[in-house]
Amino acid sequence: MKNTTTIYNAVLAIAGSDSGGCAGIQADIKSISANGGFATTAITAITAQNTLGVNAIYPIPTVEIKNQIAAVLTDINIGAIKIGMLQSTQIIKTVTDSLRAYNNIPVVLDPVMVASSGHNLLDNSALEALKLLLPMATLITPNIPEALVLLNIDTISPENMPEMAKKIGKTYKTSVLLKGGHLENCTSLMDVLYVYDTDSLHNFSKTQIDTKNTHGTGCTLSSAIATHIALGCTLKNAVQKGITYTHQAIVAGKRKELGQGNGPVNHFYKLY
């Protein structure tokens, strides 16, 4: 019998480490693995955090971030790249410069800019640097607070979400998945996908889940989408599969408990 080999569908996650295991690079690895990909990583920061919050952040030296990215991309065939929180101007510029030679690889960028408390996580110089990185992405996945920052406006309603998604896409020359999870008083939530190349809009509806276990959902969703892109899906299908997976992981994690605060989704709900 002839021996045959298959190549892993590898995804590179560039993000910070969450010691509590709910979000960041840990959520990326779980999501990529659960969706059929092989996770590789470049860690941008180490955090001391748990389900109650972040106690400390220790940035990785930029030269080592650059070395991690180069080590992966010069050896492994990467089908997609997921980018999470980059924290500082220097880290954003390092990632931007490191990826310039690999513009053929699809990039899903989760523009983490606003904490759940409402406080900005990036200063003005870092925000401007991030805005220069956005056009390099195949897809960006802002939530409502992040979209407000990108558009410099005060409010977004369910009715104007498609218009706002398209405006972000046109402004930053990239496709946009505008996530509606932060909309208030909605029993049915909507995410809106604007595909830049085809100038088309697509709506994805889902039921609001009453749970505190949503720590890391943004990381989980963006990593799942990146994985399905690496598996060969179109952008629209990858987004649909990512949304479905994340929703099911939230439902499955609703009755589980980890720590005293906001727990994670159940990434491996198909296994246990």
PDB file of C-alpha atoms in Angstrom:
ATOM      1  CA  MET A   1       0.000   0.000   0.000  1.00  0.00           C
ATOM      2  CA  LYS A   2       1.363   3.394  -1.002  1.00  0.00           C
ATOM      3  CA  ASN A   3       2.040   5.783   1.861  1.00  0.00           C
ATOM      4  CA  THR A   4       0.317   9.162   1.541  1.00  0.00           C
ATOM      5  CA  THR A   5       0.701  12.298   3.629  1.00  0.00           C
ATOM      6  CA  THR A   6      -1.500  15.316   4.109  1.00  0.00           C
ATOM      7  CA  ILE A   7      -0.510  18.841   5.076  1.00  0.00           C
ATOM      8  CA  TYR A   8      -1.853  20.434   8.228  1.00  0.00           C
ATOM      9  CA  ASN A   9      -4.138  23.420   7.663  1.00  0.00           C
ATOM     10  CA  ALA A  10      -2.019  25.779   9.733  1.00  0.00           C
ATOM     11  CA  VAL A  11      -3.083  29.143  11.138  1.00  0.00           C
ATOM     12  CA  LEU A  12      -0.792  31.713  12.775  1.00  0.00           C
ATOM     13  CA  ALA A  13      -2.278  33.513  15.787  1.00  0.00           C
ATOM     14  CA  ILE A  14      -0.541  36.741  16.790  1.00  0.00           C
ATOM     15  CA  ALA A  15      -1.829  37.826  20.201  1.00  0.00           C
ATOM     16  CA  GLY A  16      -1.178  38.084  23.916  1.00  0.00           C
ATOM     17  CA  SER A  17      -1.210  35.227  26.410  1.00  0.00           C
ATOM     18  CA  ASP A  18      -4.043  34.900  28.949  1.00  0.00           C
ATOM     19  CA  SER A  19      -2.865  33.030  32.041  1.00  0.00           C
ATOM     20  CA  GLY A  20      -6.496  32.243  32.896  1.00  0.00           C
ATOM     21  CA  GLY A  21      -6.903  30.414  29.611  1.00  0.00           C
ATOM     22  CA  CYS A  22     -10.175  32.089  28.588  1.00  0.00           C
ATOM     23  CA  ALA A  23      -9.062  34.578  25.943  1.00  0.00           C
ATOM     24  CA  GLY A  24      -5.989  35.623  23.983  1.00  0.00           C
ATOM     25  CA  ILE A  25      -3.618  33.076  22.502  1.00  0.00           C
ATOM     26  CA  GLN A  26      -5.118  30.276  24.610  1.00  0.00           C
ATOM     27  CA  ALA A  27      -8.595  30.872  23.162  1.00  0.00           C
ATOM     28  CA  ASP A  28      -7.046  31.150  19.685  1.00  0.00           C
ATOM     29  CA  ILE A  29      -5.339  27.763  19.980  1.00  0.00           C
ATOM     30  CA  LYS A  30      -8.513  26.087  21.241  1.00  0.00           C
ATOM     31  CA  SER A  31     -10.711  27.649  18.563  1.00  0.00           C
ATOM     32  CA  ILE A  32      -8.306  26.883  15.723  1.00  0.00           C
ATOM     33  CA  SER A  33      -7.953  23.282  16.907  1.00  0.00           C
ATOM     34  CA  ALA A  34     -11.680  22.744  17.423  1.00  0.00           C
ATOM     35  CA  ASN A  35     -12.384  24.000  13.899  1.00  0.00           C
ATOM     36  CA  GLY A  36      -9.923  21.662  12.216  1.00  0.00           C
ATOM     37  CA  GLY A  37      -6.796  23.784  11.950  1.00  0.00           C
ATOM     38  CA  PHE A  38      -3.270  23.532  13.351  1.00  0.00           C
ATOM     39  CA  ALA A  39      -2.403  26.456  15.606  1.00  0.00           C
ATOM     40  CA  THR A  40       0.953  28.220  15.470  1.00  0.00           C
ATOM     41  CA  THR A  41       1.613  31.338  17.519  1.00  0.00           C
ATOM     42  CA  ALA A  42       3.527  34.566  17.961  1.00  0.00           C
ATOM     43  CA  ILE A  43       2.986  35.912  21.479  1.00  0.00           C
ATOM     44  CA  THR A  44       2.976  39.710  21.822  1.00  0.00           C
ATOM     45  CA  ALA A  45       2.533  39.995  25.586  1.00  0.00           C
ATOM     46  CA  ILE A  46       2.202  37.920  28.741  1.00  0.00           C
ATOM     47  CA  THR A  47      -0.666  38.819  31.045  1.00  0.00           C
ATOM     48  CA  ALA A  48      -1.390  37.918  34.634  1.00  0.00           C
ATOM     49  CA  GLN A  49      -5.160  37.535  34.523  1.00  0.00           C
ATOM     50  CA  ASN A  50      -8.057  35.346  35.523  1.00  0.00           C
ATOM     51  CA  THR A  51     -11.848  35.389  35.226  1.00  0.00           C
ATOM     52  CA  LEU A  52     -11.999  38.496  37.442  1.00  0.00           C
ATOM     53  CA  GLY A  53      -9.730  40.712  35.355  1.00  0.00           C
ATOM     54  CA  VAL A  54      -6.224  41.600  34.208  1.00  0.00           C
ATOM     55  CA  ASN A  55      -3.691  42.177  36.990  1.00  0.00           C
ATOM     56  CA  ALA A  56      -0.597  42.914  34.903  1.00  0.00           C
ATOM     57  CA  ILE A  57       0.659  43.006  31.306  1.00  0.00           C
ATOM     58  CA  TYR A  58       4.240  42.253  30.308  1.00  0.00           C
ATOM     59  CA  PRO A  59       4.984  43.138  26.655  1.00  0.00           C
ATOM     60  CA  ILE A  60       7.324  40.851  24.719  1.00  0.00           C
ATOM     61  CA  PRO A  61      10.333  42.706  23.236  1.00  0.00           C
ATOM     62  CA  THR A  62       9.552  43.625  19.633  1.00  0.00           C
ATOM     63  CA  VAL A  63      12.629  41.836  18.284  1.00  0.00           C
ATOM     64  CA  GLU A  64      11.324  38.592  19.774  1.00  0.00           C
ATOM     65  CA  ILE A  65       7.855  39.156  18.295  1.00  0.00           C
ATOM     66  CA  LYS A  66       9.504  39.644  14.921  1.00  0.00           C
ATOM     67  CA  ASN A  67      11.576  36.478  15.421  1.00  0.00           C
ATOM     68  CA  GLN A  68       8.506  34.398  16.309  1.00  0.00           C
ATOM     69  CA  ILE A  69       6.605  35.531  13.208  1.00  0.00           C
ATOM     70  CA  ALA A  70       9.617  34.941  10.960  1.00  0.00           C
ATOM     71  CA  ALA A  71      10.289  31.504  12.440  1.00  0.00           C
ATOM     72  CA  VAL A  72       6.756  30.355  11.645  1.00  0.00           C
ATOM     73  CA  LEU A  73       6.316  31.963   8.238  1.00  0.00           C
ATOM     74  CA  THR A  74       9.697  30.916   6.825  1.00  0.00           C
ATOM     75  CA  ASP A  75       9.061  27.243   7.594  1.00  0.00           C
ATOM     76  CA  ILE A  76       5.347  26.439   7.829  1.00  0.00           C
ATOM     77  CA  ASN A  77       2.749  26.793   5.108  1.00  0.00           C
ATOM     78  CA  ILE A  78       0.272  29.144   6.796  1.00  0.00           C
ATOM     79  CA  GLY A  79      -3.235  29.296   5.353  1.00  0.00           C
ATOM     80  CA  ALA A  80      -4.403  32.312   7.352  1.00  0.00           C
ATOM     81  CA  ILE A  81      -3.255  34.708  10.058  1.00  0.00           C
ATOM     82  CA  LYS A  82      -5.327  35.887  13.021  1.00  0.00           C
ATOM     83  CA  ILE A  83      -4.241  39.059  14.830  1.00  0.00           C
ATOM     84  CA  GLY A  84      -5.516  39.981  18.287  1.00  0.00           C
ATOM     85  CA  MET A  85      -4.578  42.704  20.760  1.00  0.00           C
ATOM     86  CA  LEU A  86      -1.269  44.382  19.914  1.00  0.00           C
ATOM     87  CA  GLN A  87      -1.262  46.940  22.768  1.00  0.00           C
ATOM     88  CA  SER A  88       1.438  49.447  21.738  1.00  0.00           C
ATOM     89  CA  THR A  89       2.583  51.493  18.757  1.00  0.00           C
ATOM     90  CA  GLN A  90       5.899  49.645  18.660  1.00  0.00           C
ATOM     91  CA  ILE A  91       4.245  46.203  18.630  1.00  0.00           C
ATOM     92  CA  ILE A  92       1.747  47.251  15.950  1.00  0.00           C
ATOM     93  CA  LYS A  93       4.526  48.579  13.731  1.00  0.00           C
ATOM     94  CA  THR A  94       6.577  45.407  14.281  1.00  0.00           C
ATOM     95  CA  VAL A  95       3.692  43.173  13.207  1.00  0.00           C
ATOM     96  CA  THR A  96       2.912  45.438  10.240  1.00  0.00           C
ATOM     97  CA  ASP A  97       6.524  45.349   9.022  1.00  0.00           C
ATOM     98  CA  SER A  98       6.808  41.593   9.607  1.00  0.00           C
ATOM     99  CA  LEU A  99       3.763  40.812   7.445  1.00  0.00           C
ATOM    100  CA  ARG A 100       4.556  43.075   4.475  1.00  0.00           C
ATOM    101  CA  ALA A 101       6.414  40.286   2.662  1.00  0.00           C
ATOM    102  CA  TYR A 102       3.495  37.861   3.179  1.00  0.00           C
ATOM    103  CA  ASN A 103       0.603  39.859   1.727  1.00  0.00           C
ATOM    104  CA  ASN A 104      -0.660  36.732  -0.066  1.00  0.00           C
ATOM    105  CA  ILE A 105      -1.775  35.198   3.247  1.00  0.00           C
ATOM    106  CA  PRO A 106      -5.324  36.123   4.360  1.00  0.00           C
ATOM    107  CA  VAL A 107      -5.423  38.069   7.625  1.00  0.00           C
ATOM    108  CA  VAL A 108      -8.319  38.235  10.099  1.00  0.00           C
ATOM    109  CA  LEU A 109      -7.752  41.120  12.500  1.00  0.00           C
ATOM    110  CA  ASP A 110      -9.715  41.555  15.727  1.00  0.00           C
ATOM    111  CA  PRO A 111      -9.118  45.271  16.509  1.00  0.00           C
ATOM    112  CA  VAL A 112      -9.085  45.071  20.300  1.00  0.00           C
ATOM    113  CA  MET A 113      -9.248  48.725  21.363  1.00  0.00           C
ATOM    114  CA  VAL A 114     -11.869  49.100  24.077  1.00  0.00           C
ATOM    115  CA  ALA A 115     -12.121  47.239  27.394  1.00  0.00           C
ATOM    116  CA  SER A 116     -15.450  45.842  28.587  1.00  0.00           C
ATOM    117  CA  SER A 117     -15.444  48.699  31.135  1.00  0.00           C
ATOM    118  CA  GLY A 118     -15.516  51.161  28.229  1.00  0.00           C
ATOM    119  CA  HIS A 119     -11.947  52.396  28.667  1.00  0.00           C
ATOM    120  CA  ASN A 120      -9.710  52.730  25.621  1.00  0.00           C
ATOM    121  CA  LEU A 121      -6.868  50.199  25.557  1.00  0.00           C
ATOM    122  CA  LEU A 122      -4.832  52.102  22.952  1.00  0.00           C
ATOM    123  CA  ASP A 123      -3.496  55.642  23.140  1.00  0.00           C
ATOM    124  CA  ASN A 124      -3.810  57.963  20.146  1.00  0.00           C
ATOM    125  CA  SER A 125      -0.454  57.053  18.570  1.00  0.00           C
ATOM    126  CA  ALA A 126      -1.182  53.317  18.838  1.00  0.00           C
ATOM    127  CA  LEU A 127      -4.656  53.829  17.397  1.00  0.00           C
ATOM    128  CA  GLU A 128      -3.225  55.676  14.398  1.00  0.00           C
ATOM    129  CA  ALA A 129      -0.672  52.891  13.881  1.00  0.00           C
ATOM    130  CA  LEU A 130      -3.454  50.298  14.040  1.00  0.00           C
ATOM    131  CA  LYS A 131      -5.437  52.197  11.423  1.00  0.00           C
ATOM    132  CA  LEU A 132      -2.471  51.818   9.045  1.00  0.00           C
ATOM    133  CA  LEU A 133      -2.504  48.050   9.636  1.00  0.00           C
ATOM    134  CA  LEU A 134      -6.237  47.611   8.940  1.00  0.00           C
ATOM    135  CA  PRO A 135      -5.985  47.834   5.112  1.00  0.00           C
ATOM    136  CA  MET A 136      -3.564  44.878   5.174  1.00  0.00           C
ATOM    137  CA  ALA A 137      -6.303  42.683   6.626  1.00  0.00           C
ATOM    138  CA  THR A 138      -8.676  40.519   4.634  1.00  0.00           C
ATOM    139  CA  LEU A 139     -11.290  40.978   7.348  1.00  0.00           C
ATOM    140  CA  ILE A 140     -11.572  43.027  10.538  1.00  0.00           C
ATOM    141  CA  THR A 141     -14.035  42.077  13.285  1.00  0.00           C
ATOM    142  CA  PRO A 142     -14.903  45.150  15.400  1.00  0.00           C
ATOM    143  CA  ASN A 143     -17.604  45.102  18.052  1.00  0.00           C
ATOM    144  CA  ILE A 144     -19.854  48.144  18.534  1.00  0.00           C
ATOM    145  CA  PRO A 145     -17.529  50.096  20.910  1.00  0.00           C
ATOM    146  CA  GLU A 146     -14.572  49.503  18.569  1.00  0.00           C
ATOM    147  CA  ALA A 147     -16.625  50.569  15.556  1.00  0.00           C
ATOM    148  CA  LEU A 148     -17.490  53.818  17.324  1.00  0.00           C
ATOM    149  CA  VAL A 149     -13.772  54.526  17.747  1.00  0.00           C
ATOM    150  CA  LEU A 150     -12.975  53.648  14.119  1.00  0.00           C
ATOM    151  CA  LEU A 151     -15.719  55.950  12.835  1.00  0.00           C
ATOM    152  CA  ASN A 152     -15.316  58.619  15.541  1.00  0.00           C
ATOM    153  CA  ILE A 153     -19.053  58.636  16.229  1.00  0.00           C
ATOM    154  CA  ASP A 154     -21.183  58.284  19.367  1.00  0.00           C
ATOM    155  CA  THR A 155     -23.777  55.622  18.601  1.00  0.00           C
ATOM    156  CA  ILE A 156     -24.740  52.770  16.291  1.00  0.00           C
ATOM    157  CA  SER A 157     -28.262  51.336  16.125  1.00  0.00           C
ATOM    158  CA  PRO A 158     -29.465  47.952  14.841  1.00  0.00           C
ATOM    159  CA  GLU A 159     -31.041  49.782  11.917  1.00  0.00           C
ATOM    160  CA  ASN A 160     -27.870  51.465  10.688  1.00  0.00           C
ATOM    161  CA  MET A 161     -25.433  48.600  11.320  1.00  0.00           C
ATOM    162  CA  PRO A 162     -25.193  47.679   7.603  1.00  0.00           C
ATOM    163  CA  GLU A 163     -24.486  51.298   6.696  1.00  0.00           C
ATOM    164  CA  MET A 164     -21.826  51.559   9.410  1.00  0.00           C
ATOM    165  CA  ALA A 165     -20.172  48.263   8.435  1.00  0.00           C
ATOM    166  CA  LYS A 166     -19.908  49.463   4.857  1.00  0.00           C
ATOM    167  CA  LYS A 167     -18.577  52.843   5.968  1.00  0.00           C
ATOM    168  CA  ILE A 168     -15.813  51.193   8.006  1.00  0.00           C
ATOM    169  CA  GLY A 169     -14.935  48.957   5.053  1.00  0.00           C
ATOM    170  CA  LYS A 170     -14.794  51.862   2.616  1.00  0.00           C
ATOM    171  CA  THR A 171     -12.744  53.960   5.037  1.00  0.00           C
ATOM    172  CA  TYR A 172     -10.127  51.307   5.748  1.00  0.00           C
ATOM    173  CA  LYS A 173     -10.323  49.399   2.454  1.00  0.00           C
ATOM    174  CA  THR A 174     -11.077  46.006   3.948  1.00  0.00           C
ATOM    175  CA  SER A 175     -13.970  43.643   4.602  1.00  0.00           C
ATOM    176  CA  VAL A 176     -15.730  44.113   7.938  1.00  0.00           C
ATOM    177  CA  LEU A 177     -17.704  41.897  10.287  1.00  0.00           C
ATOM    178  CA  LEU A 178     -19.506  44.339  12.580  1.00  0.00           C
ATOM    179  CA  LYS A 179     -20.557  42.390  15.680  1.00  0.00           C
ATOM    180  CA  GLY A 180     -23.811  43.309  17.385  1.00  0.00           C
ATOM    181  CA  GLY A 181     -23.254  41.642  20.738  1.00  0.00           C
ATOM    182  CA  HIS A 182     -22.956  44.978  22.585  1.00  0.00           C
ATOM    183  CA  LEU A 183     -26.335  46.269  21.415  1.00  0.00           C
ATOM    184  CA  GLU A 184     -28.697  46.746  24.353  1.00  0.00           C
ATOM    185  CA  ASN A 185     -32.287  45.553  24.829  1.00  0.00           C
ATOM    186  CA  CYS A 186     -32.147  43.108  21.916  1.00  0.00           C
ATOM    187  CA  THR A 187     -33.389  39.522  22.186  1.00  0.00           C
ATOM    188  CA  SER A 188     -32.221  38.793  18.648  1.00  0.00           C
ATOM    189  CA  LEU A 189     -28.762  40.013  17.700  1.00  0.00           C
ATOM    190  CA  MET A 190     -27.323  40.648  14.280  1.00  0.00           C
ATOM    191  CA  ASP A 191     -23.794  40.595  12.918  1.00  0.00           C
ATOM    192  CA  VAL A 192     -23.224  42.364   9.600  1.00  0.00           C
ATOM    193  CA  LEU A 193     -20.593  41.350   7.066  1.00  0.00           C
ATOM    194  CA  TYR A 194     -19.465  43.851   4.452  1.00  0.00           C
ATOM    195  CA  VAL A 195     -17.355  42.225   1.720  1.00  0.00           C
ATOM    196  CA  TYR A 196     -15.056  44.886   0.285  1.00  0.00           C
ATOM    197  CA  ASP A 197     -14.161  43.143  -2.980  1.00  0.00           C
ATOM    198  CA  THR A 198     -17.785  42.634  -4.035  1.00  0.00           C
ATOM    199  CA  ASP A 199     -19.264  45.682  -2.235  1.00  0.00           C
ATOM    200  CA  SER A 200     -21.890  43.372  -0.721  1.00  0.00           C
ATOM    201  CA  LEU A 201     -23.646  43.142   2.655  1.00  0.00           C
ATOM    202  CA  HIS A 202     -24.729  39.990   4.507  1.00  0.00           C
ATOM    203  CA  ASN A 203     -26.663  39.729   7.783  1.00  0.00           C
ATOM    204  CA  PHE A 204     -26.316  36.923  10.334  1.00  0.00           C
ATOM    205  CA  SER A 205     -28.960  36.699  13.061  1.00  0.00           C
ATOM    206  CA  LYS A 206     -28.588  34.870  16.368  1.00  0.00           C
ATOM    207  CA  THR A 207     -30.395  34.567  19.676  1.00  0.00           C
ATOM    208  CA  GLN A 208     -29.086  36.435  22.711  1.00  0.00           C
ATOM    209  CA  ILE A 209     -27.739  33.981  25.309  1.00  0.00           C
ATOM    210  CA  ASP A 210     -28.142  34.875  28.985  1.00  0.00           C
ATOM    211  CA  THR A 211     -24.723  33.941  30.369  1.00  0.00           C
ATOM    212  CA  LYS A 212     -21.683  35.512  32.010  1.00  0.00           C
ATOM    213  CA  ASN A 213     -19.364  33.006  30.322  1.00  0.00           C
ATOM    214  CA  THR A 214     -18.389  35.079  27.301  1.00  0.00           C
ATOM    215  CA  HIS A 215     -14.756  35.853  28.135  1.00  0.00           C
ATOM    216  CA  GLY A 216     -12.760  35.378  24.919  1.00  0.00           C
ATOM    217  CA  THR A 217     -15.637  35.283  22.427  1.00  0.00           C
ATOM    218  CA  GLY A 218     -13.982  37.827  20.127  1.00  0.00           C
ATOM    219  CA  CYS A 219     -10.750  35.817  20.046  1.00  0.00           C
ATOM    220  CA  THR A 220     -12.711  32.613  19.519  1.00  0.00           C
ATOM    221  CA  LEU A 221     -14.761  33.992  16.629  1.00  0.00           C
ATOM    222  CA  SER A 222     -11.894  35.614  14.730  1.00  0.00           C
ATOM    223  CA  SER A 223      -9.738  32.488  15.091  1.00  0.00           C
ATOM    224  CA  ALA A 224     -12.578  30.257  13.886  1.00  0.00           C
ATOM    225  CA  ILE A 225     -13.087  32.459  10.822  1.00  0.00           C
ATOM    226  CA  ALA A 226      -9.360  32.441  10.059  1.00  0.00           C
ATOM    227  CA  THR A 227      -9.329  28.654  10.337  1.00  0.00           C
ATOM    228  CA  HIS A 228     -12.178  28.191   7.866  1.00  0.00           C
ATOM    229  CA  ILE A 229     -10.444  30.558   5.453  1.00  0.00           C
ATOM    230  CA  ALA A 230      -7.347  28.357   5.768  1.00  0.00           C
ATOM    231  CA  LEU A 231      -9.571  25.337   5.062  1.00  0.00           C
ATOM    232  CA  GLY A 232     -10.589  26.901   1.747  1.00  0.00           C
ATOM    233  CA  CYS A 233     -13.962  28.513   2.520  1.00  0.00           C
ATOM    234  CA  THR A 234     -15.080  31.753   0.934  1.00  0.00           C
ATOM    235  CA  LEU A 235     -15.087  34.743   3.246  1.00  0.00           C
ATOM    236  CA  LYS A 236     -18.876  34.660   3.645  1.00  0.00           C
ATOM    237  CA  ASN A 237     -18.929  30.915   4.397  1.00  0.00           C
ATOM    238  CA  ALA A 238     -15.985  31.223   6.794  1.00  0.00           C
ATOM    239  CA  VAL A 239     -17.814  33.946   8.698  1.00  0.00           C
ATOM    240  CA  GLN A 240     -21.012  31.888   8.823  1.00  0.00           C
ATOM    241  CA  LYS A 241     -19.162  28.835  10.125  1.00  0.00           C
ATOM    242  CA  GLY A 242     -17.269  30.937  12.669  1.00  0.00           C
ATOM    243  CA  ILE A 243     -20.438  32.565  13.979  1.00  0.00           C
ATOM    244  CA  THR A 244     -22.233  29.211  14.239  1.00  0.00           C
ATOM    245  CA  TYR A 245     -19.318  27.593  16.080  1.00  0.00           C
ATOM    246  CA  THR A 246     -18.927  30.477  18.524  1.00  0.00           C
ATOM    247  CA  HIS A 247     -22.668  30.609  19.248  1.00  0.00           C
ATOM    248  CA  GLN A 248     -22.749  26.874  19.963  1.00  0.00           C
ATOM    249  CA  ALA A 249     -19.672  27.180  22.181  1.00  0.00           C
ATOM    250  CA  ILE A 250     -21.395  29.937  24.174  1.00  0.00           C
ATOM    251  CA  VAL A 251     -24.529  27.821  24.592  1.00  0.00           C
ATOM    252  CA  ALA A 252     -22.482  24.797  25.676  1.00  0.00           C
ATOM    253  CA  GLY A 253     -20.460  26.861  28.168  1.00  0.00           C
ATOM    254  CA  LYS A 254     -23.471  28.500  29.771  1.00  0.00           C
ATOM    255  CA  ARG A 255     -23.822  25.907  32.540  1.00  0.00           C
ATOM    256  CA  LYS A 256     -20.102  25.397  33.153  1.00  0.00           C
ATOM    257  CA  GLU A 257     -18.094  27.226  35.773  1.00  0.00           C
ATOM    258  CA  LEU A 258     -14.488  28.407  35.920  1.00  0.00           C
ATOM    259  CA  GLY A 259     -13.292  30.798  38.592  1.00  0.00           C
ATOM    260  CA  GLN A 260     -15.336  33.490  40.307  1.00  0.00           C
ATOM    261  CA  GLY A 261     -15.900  35.872  37.406  1.00  0.00           C
ATOM    262  CA  ASN A 262     -16.648  35.760  33.688  1.00  0.00           C
ATOM    263  CA  GLY A 263     -15.789  32.300  32.405  1.00  0.00           C
ATOM    264  CA  PRO A 264     -14.958  31.059  28.905  1.00  0.00           C
ATOM    265  CA  VAL A 265     -17.041  29.512  26.181  1.00  0.00           C
ATOM    266  CA  ASN A 266     -16.802  25.735  25.811  1.00  0.00           C
ATOM    267  CA  HIS A 267     -14.437  25.473  22.842  1.00  0.00           C
ATOM    268  CA  PHE A 268     -14.544  21.685  22.751  1.00  0.00           C
ATOM    269  CA  TYR A 269     -18.285  21.241  23.208  1.00  0.00           C
ATOM    270  CA  LYS A 270     -18.273  18.409  20.669  1.00  0.00           C
ATOM    271  CA  LEU A 271     -16.016  16.390  22.964  1.00  0.00           C
ATOM    272  CA  TYR A 272     -17.523  17.056  26.400  1.00  0.00           C
TER     273      TYR A 272
END
